[in-house]
Short mmCIF file of C-alpha atoms in Angstrom, two decimals:
data_model
loop_
_atom_site.label_atom_id
_atom_site.label_comp_id
_atom_site.label_asym_id
_atom_site.label_seq_id
_atom_site.Cartn_x
_atom_site.Cartn_y
_atom_site.Cartn_z
CA UNK A 1320 -32.76 53.88 -84.88
CA UNK A 1321 -35.83 52.24 -83.42
CA UNK A 1322 -37.44 55.65 -83.01
CA UNK A 1323 -36.95 56.60 -86.65
CA UNK A 1324 -38.26 53.28 -87.73
CA UNK A 1325 -41.36 53.80 -85.71
CA UNK A 1326 -42.04 57.25 -87.16
CA UNK A 1327 -41.52 56.05 -90.67
CA UNK A 1328 -44.12 53.34 -90.24
CA UNK A 1329 -46.81 55.69 -89.12
CA UNK A 1330 -49.66 55.93 -91.74
CA UNK A 1331 -52.02 58.39 -90.03
CA UNK A 1332 -52.34 61.73 -91.96
CA UNK A 1333 -51.55 64.98 -90.28
CA UNK A 1334 -54.46 66.95 -88.93
CA UNK A 1335 -54.94 70.27 -90.69
CA UNK A 1336 -55.01 73.44 -88.67
CA UNK A 1337 -58.49 75.07 -88.70
CA UNK A 1338 -59.75 78.15 -86.91
CA UNK A 1339 -61.22 77.47 -83.51
CA UNK A 1340 -65.00 77.91 -83.08
CA UNK A 1341 -66.51 80.01 -80.43
CA UNK A 1342 -67.27 76.83 -78.50
CA UNK A 1343 -63.74 75.55 -78.51
CA UNK A 1344 -63.11 76.61 -74.92
CA UNK A 1345 -65.80 74.23 -73.70
CA UNK A 1346 -64.35 70.89 -72.30
CA UNK A 1347 -65.33 68.04 -74.55
CA UNK A 1348 -66.05 64.55 -73.31
CA UNK A 1349 -64.08 63.14 -76.14
CA UNK A 1350 -60.51 61.97 -75.45
CA UNK A 1351 -58.06 64.34 -77.10
CA UNK A 1352 -55.84 62.96 -79.74
CA UNK A 1353 -52.25 62.25 -78.97
CA UNK A 1354 -49.81 64.42 -80.71
CA UNK A 1355 -47.19 62.96 -82.89
CA UNK A 1356 -44.40 64.26 -80.68
CA UNK A 1357 -45.84 62.54 -77.65
CA UNK A 1358 -46.11 59.29 -79.50
CA UNK A 1359 -42.62 59.66 -80.74
CA UNK A 1360 -41.26 60.28 -77.25
CA UNK A 1361 -43.15 57.31 -75.89
CA UNK A 1362 -41.93 55.14 -78.69
CA UNK A 1363 -38.38 56.22 -77.96
CA UNK A 1364 -38.77 55.44 -74.33
CA UNK A 1365 -40.23 52.02 -75.11
CA UNK A 1366 -37.39 51.30 -77.45
CA UNK A 1367 -34.86 52.33 -74.83
CA UNK A 1368 -36.48 50.08 -72.28
CA UNK A 1369 -36.50 47.17 -74.67
CA UNK A 1370 -32.87 47.81 -75.51
CA UNK A 1371 -31.96 47.92 -71.83
CA UNK A 1372 -33.82 44.68 -71.21
CA UNK A 1373 -32.09 43.09 -74.17
CA UNK A 1374 -28.68 44.19 -72.96
CA UNK A 1375 -29.47 43.03 -69.42
CA UNK A 1376 -30.63 39.66 -70.70
CA UNK A 1377 -27.52 39.25 -72.79
CA UNK A 1378 -25.35 40.22 -69.84
CA UNK A 1379 -27.23 37.78 -67.59
CA UNK A 1380 -26.74 34.98 -70.14
CA UNK A 1381 -23.06 35.77 -70.42
CA UNK A 1382 -22.53 35.80 -66.64
CA UNK A 1383 -24.73 32.80 -65.84
CA UNK A 1384 -21.77 30.41 -65.98
CA UNK A 1385 -19.67 32.43 -63.53
CA UNK A 1386 -20.10 31.72 -59.77
CA UNK A 1387 -21.34 34.55 -57.60
CA UNK A 1388 -18.91 36.18 -55.20
CA UNK A 1389 -20.97 35.06 -52.21
CA UNK A 1390 -20.93 31.48 -53.52
CA UNK A 1391 -17.11 31.61 -53.60
CA UNK A 1392 -17.03 32.65 -49.96
CA UNK A 1393 -19.18 29.71 -48.73
CA UNK A 1394 -16.38 27.09 -48.70
CA UNK A 1395 -14.21 29.41 -46.63
CA UNK A 1396 -17.00 29.94 -44.15
CA UNK A 1397 -17.66 26.20 -43.97
CA UNK A 1398 -13.95 25.51 -43.33
CA UNK A 1399 -13.91 28.03 -40.49
CA UNK A 1400 -16.92 26.40 -38.90
CA UNK A 1401 -15.32 22.96 -39.24
CA UNK A 1402 -12.10 24.26 -37.64
CA UNK A 1403 -14.02 25.79 -34.76
CA UNK A 1404 -16.01 22.58 -34.30
CA UNK A 1405 -12.80 20.53 -34.28
CA UNK A 1406 -11.20 22.87 -31.76
CA UNK A 1407 -14.29 22.69 -29.58
CA UNK A 1408 -14.26 18.89 -29.81
CA UNK A 1409 -10.56 18.82 -28.86
CA UNK A 1410 -11.20 21.10 -25.90
CA UNK A 1411 -14.09 18.91 -24.78
CA UNK A 1412 -11.96 15.78 -25.13
CA UNK A 1413 -9.11 17.35 -23.16
CA UNK A 1414 -11.51 18.42 -20.42
CA UNK A 1415 -12.96 14.91 -20.28
CA UNK A 1416 -9.46 13.40 -20.12
CA UNK A 1417 -8.56 15.82 -17.33
CA UNK A 1418 -11.62 14.91 -15.32
CA UNK A 1419 -10.98 11.22 -15.89
CA UNK A 1420 -7.36 11.58 -14.76
CA UNK A 1421 -8.45 13.52 -11.70
CA UNK A 1422 -11.03 10.86 -10.91
CA UNK A 1423 -8.38 8.14 -11.24
CA UNK A 1424 -6.04 10.07 -8.95
CA UNK A 1425 -8.80 10.54 -6.40
CA UNK A 1426 -9.63 6.84 -6.56
CA UNK A 1427 -5.95 5.89 -6.17
CA UNK A 1428 -5.59 8.25 -3.21
CA UNK A 1429 -8.69 6.80 -1.58
CA UNK A 1430 -7.40 3.26 -2.16
CA UNK A 1431 -3.97 4.15 -0.73
CA UNK A 1432 -5.58 5.74 2.32
CA UNK A 1433 -7.75 2.68 2.84
CA UNK A 1434 -4.73 0.36 2.51
CA UNK A 1435 -2.69 2.51 4.91
CA UNK A 1436 -5.53 2.36 7.41
CA UNK A 1437 -5.70 -1.42 7.05
CA UNK A 1438 -1.90 -1.73 7.43
CA UNK A 1439 -1.99 0.44 10.54
CA UNK A 1440 -4.74 -1.68 12.03
CA UNK A 1441 -2.77 -4.85 11.21
CA UNK A 1442 0.40 -3.41 12.74
CA UNK A 1443 -1.47 -2.46 15.90
CA UNK A 1444 -2.99 -5.93 16.05
CA UNK A 1445 0.42 -7.59 15.71
CA UNK A 1446 1.92 -5.27 18.32
CA UNK A 1447 -0.89 -6.12 20.71
CA UNK A 1448 -0.36 -9.83 20.06
CA UNK A 1449 3.39 -9.45 20.63
CA UNK A 1450 2.80 -7.63 23.92
CA UNK A 1451 0.30 -10.28 24.98
CA UNK A 1452 2.76 -13.04 24.08
CA UNK A 1453 5.59 -11.33 25.97
CA UNK A 1454 3.37 -10.93 29.01
CA UNK A 1455 2.36 -14.58 28.77
CA UNK A 1456 6.01 -15.66 28.54
CA UNK A 1457 6.86 -13.51 31.54
CA UNK A 1458 3.95 -14.99 33.45
CA UNK A 1459 5.05 -18.53 32.61
CA UNK A 1460 8.62 -17.74 33.61
CA UNK A 1461 7.44 -16.31 36.91
CA UNK A 1462 5.19 -19.33 37.47
CA UNK A 1463 8.07 -21.71 36.70
CA UNK A 1464 10.34 -19.85 39.06
CA UNK A 1465 7.70 -19.94 41.77
CA UNK A 1466 7.15 -23.66 41.17
CA UNK A 1467 10.87 -24.26 41.33
CA UNK A 1468 11.09 -22.40 44.62
CA UNK A 1469 8.15 -24.35 46.02
CA UNK A 1470 9.54 -27.76 45.06
CA UNK A 1471 13.20 -27.34 45.91
CA UNK A 1472 14.82 -27.55 49.29
CA UNK A 1473 16.38 -24.43 50.59
CA UNK A 1474 20.08 -24.84 51.10
CA UNK A 1475 22.10 -22.65 53.38
CA UNK A 1476 25.57 -23.69 52.46
CA UNK A 1477 28.48 -22.73 54.64
CA UNK A 1478 31.59 -23.36 52.61
CA UNK A 1479 34.51 -23.08 55.00
CA UNK A 1480 35.59 -26.65 55.43
CA UNK A 1481 33.91 -29.97 54.86
CA UNK A 1482 30.56 -29.22 56.53
CA UNK A 1483 27.34 -28.03 54.84
CA UNK A 1484 24.13 -27.01 56.60
CA UNK A 1485 20.95 -27.95 54.75
CA UNK A 1486 17.52 -26.46 55.59
CA UNK A 1487 14.45 -28.11 54.11
CA UNK A 1488 11.13 -26.51 53.38
CA UNK A 1489 9.68 -28.29 56.44
CA UNK A 1490 11.90 -26.29 58.73
CA UNK A 1491 14.17 -29.19 59.77
CA UNK A 1492 17.89 -28.69 59.56
CA UNK A 1493 20.72 -31.19 59.17
CA UNK A 1494 24.46 -30.74 59.07
CA UNK A 1495 26.57 -33.37 57.36
CA UNK A 1496 29.97 -33.67 55.76
CA UNK A 1497 30.20 -33.31 51.97
CA UNK A 1498 33.72 -34.69 51.67
CA UNK A 1499 36.44 -33.28 49.49
CA UNK A 1500 35.42 -30.73 46.82
CA UNK A 1501 38.44 -31.43 44.67
CA UNK A 1502 37.52 -33.33 41.49
CA UNK A 1503 39.72 -36.12 40.24
CA UNK A 1504 39.75 -38.46 37.28
CA UNK A 1505 36.60 -38.50 35.15
CA UNK A 1506 34.87 -36.00 37.44
CA UNK A 1507 37.73 -33.53 36.90
CA UNK A 1508 37.28 -33.88 33.11
CA UNK A 1509 33.55 -33.17 33.40
CA UNK A 1510 34.12 -30.17 35.68
CA UNK A 1511 36.81 -28.80 33.35
CA UNK A 1512 34.51 -29.16 30.32
CA UNK A 1513 31.43 -27.45 31.78
CA UNK A 1514 33.52 -24.57 33.20
CA UNK A 1515 34.92 -24.02 29.70
CA UNK A 1516 31.36 -23.55 28.35
CA UNK A 1517 30.53 -20.68 30.75
CA UNK A 1518 29.41 -17.60 28.81
CA UNK A 1519 27.99 -19.49 25.84
CA UNK A 1520 24.39 -18.99 24.71
CA UNK A 1521 21.29 -20.83 25.87
CA UNK A 1522 19.28 -22.22 22.95
CA UNK A 1523 16.46 -24.68 23.48
CA UNK A 1524 17.37 -28.08 22.03
CA UNK A 1525 21.05 -27.18 21.48
CA UNK A 1526 23.90 -29.53 22.45
CA UNK A 1527 26.93 -27.37 21.55
CA UNK A 1528 29.45 -26.45 20.67
CA UNK A 1529 28.39 -22.76 20.61
CA UNK A 1530 25.07 -23.04 22.48
CA UNK A 1531 23.31 -25.42 24.88
CA UNK A 1532 20.16 -25.99 26.80
CA UNK A 1533 20.39 -27.44 30.34
CA UNK A 1534 20.17 -31.15 29.49
CA UNK A 1535 22.24 -30.68 26.30
CA UNK A 1536 25.15 -29.33 28.39
CA UNK A 1537 24.98 -32.23 30.86
CA UNK A 1538 24.75 -34.87 28.11
CA UNK A 1539 27.70 -33.39 26.16
CA UNK A 1540 29.81 -33.09 29.35
CA UNK A 1541 29.45 -36.78 30.17
CA UNK A 1542 30.06 -37.71 26.55
CA UNK A 1543 33.61 -36.34 27.00
CA UNK A 1544 34.40 -39.34 29.22
CA UNK A 1545 32.46 -41.87 27.17
CA UNK A 1546 29.24 -41.96 29.18
CA UNK A 1547 25.98 -41.75 27.22
CA UNK A 1548 23.15 -40.05 29.05
CA UNK A 1549 19.48 -39.56 28.05
CA UNK A 1550 18.80 -36.29 26.24
CA UNK A 1551 16.07 -34.75 28.43
CA UNK A 1552 16.20 -33.56 32.03
CA UNK A 1553 13.35 -35.84 33.17
CA UNK A 1554 15.37 -38.94 32.23
CA UNK A 1555 18.70 -37.54 33.44
CA UNK A 1556 17.24 -37.00 36.93
CA UNK A 1557 16.96 -40.80 37.29
CA UNK A 1558 20.06 -41.80 35.30
CA UNK A 1559 22.26 -42.62 38.31
CA UNK A 1560 22.12 -43.19 42.04
CA UNK A 1561 20.17 -40.66 44.08
CA UNK A 1562 22.39 -38.80 46.56
CA UNK A 1563 21.52 -36.30 49.24
CA UNK A 1564 22.33 -32.66 48.76
CA UNK A 1565 24.43 -32.88 51.93
CA UNK A 1566 26.81 -35.38 50.34
CA UNK A 1567 27.52 -33.85 46.93
CA UNK A 1568 30.68 -34.56 44.95
CA UNK A 1569 32.05 -32.80 41.82
CA UNK A 1570 30.48 -34.31 38.72
CA UNK A 1571 27.13 -35.07 40.35
CA UNK A 1572 24.02 -34.13 38.34
CA UNK A 1573 21.75 -31.64 40.09
CA UNK A 1574 18.08 -31.47 39.17
CA UNK A 1575 15.14 -29.18 39.89
CA UNK A 1576 11.66 -30.63 40.22
CA UNK A 1577 10.78 -34.22 41.00
CA UNK A 1578 12.95 -37.23 40.13
CA UNK A 1579 11.65 -38.39 36.74
CA UNK A 1580 9.80 -35.11 36.19
CA UNK A 1581 12.65 -32.62 36.53
CA UNK A 1582 12.46 -29.44 34.48
CA UNK A 1583 16.10 -28.35 34.91
CA UNK A 1584 19.53 -29.96 35.41
CA UNK A 1585 23.12 -28.78 36.01
CA UNK A 1586 26.53 -30.15 37.08
CA UNK A 1587 27.97 -29.73 40.57
CA UNK A 1588 31.62 -28.56 40.28
CA UNK A 1589 32.57 -28.46 43.99
CA UNK A 1590 33.03 -25.75 46.57
CA UNK A 1591 29.24 -25.22 46.72
CA UNK A 1592 29.10 -24.16 43.04
CA UNK A 1593 27.31 -25.53 39.98
CA UNK A 1594 27.50 -24.88 36.22
CA UNK A 1595 24.34 -24.96 34.12
CA UNK A 1596 22.68 -23.53 31.03
CA UNK A 1597 20.12 -21.48 32.92
CA UNK A 1598 17.95 -19.56 30.43
CA UNK A 1599 18.14 -17.43 27.23
CA UNK A 1600 18.92 -14.26 29.18
CA UNK A 1601 21.88 -15.65 31.17
CA UNK A 1602 23.21 -18.50 29.02
CA UNK A 1603 25.71 -20.92 30.60
CA UNK A 1604 26.70 -19.67 34.07
CA UNK A 1605 28.53 -20.76 37.22
CA UNK A 1606 26.53 -20.03 40.37
CA UNK A 1607 26.51 -20.95 44.07
CA UNK A 1608 23.92 -23.44 45.26
CA UNK A 1609 22.26 -20.64 47.23
CA UNK A 1610 21.53 -18.82 43.97
CA UNK A 1611 19.01 -21.47 42.97
CA UNK A 1612 18.98 -24.43 45.35
CA UNK A 1613 18.27 -27.75 43.55
CA UNK A 1614 15.68 -30.34 44.53
CA UNK A 1615 17.92 -33.38 44.35
CA UNK A 1616 21.02 -34.97 42.79
CA UNK A 1617 22.16 -38.21 41.14
CA UNK A 1618 25.64 -39.68 40.85
CA UNK A 1619 26.62 -41.42 37.63
CA UNK A 1620 30.38 -41.82 38.16
#
């Protein structure tokens, strides 16, 4: 093929064989000629190389349009990286959400603890105020009772006939007749009414029928017989004729404190007993005069 073509184109004549001279063994400085076989071999090699390059070039041209195997694998690698990045982003987002939720829970717990502390402090404050108020009410009640004891006359009633012994705070003592203790007429109606209210509740400002205060009971009792009395104890203590405690009759109004400034009233029912709406703890009761001796009395009937 290419080698034969090359040999055929050679124009150099063959060198004739001549006998060697006696100086032929001496090295000459001239470059020896290349033999035809050497040239032929080199030409063949050159042709083979050119053929190989031609085939490789043709093969490269034919495969230039096809993608390389490594190029085909790049999208897959990119997709894996994107998936890993997405998963990492999701994990980061979940961690952030977890920390945020934990922070919100901690904040809520701190707020609840603070509110509970405030509520406890408020409850303690209210309890202290309630105790202080109760103590103040007890002190006022004790002071009122002491004032009542200081202002009233001390009665030592001996109920065994028609005589009653009266001892005053000055130490003097008198003994007078109180007359009959049996109520009649309008007085009997008043006595019957107030005794029927015994056991009912004491409520400040109440005038019946289920609860009374002291002046409300007295006013309602006299209303049963058509007599209109003032509403408050101060005015009721001056509503009739002043009578001595040694000459009481059923239906008389008893008062505690000064006439015109009384702080408590009740109704005398005879036999050394009275009925009155005492206080919230006792309600309407029937008691002897010695239980809480009055200061004075008035007679309306």
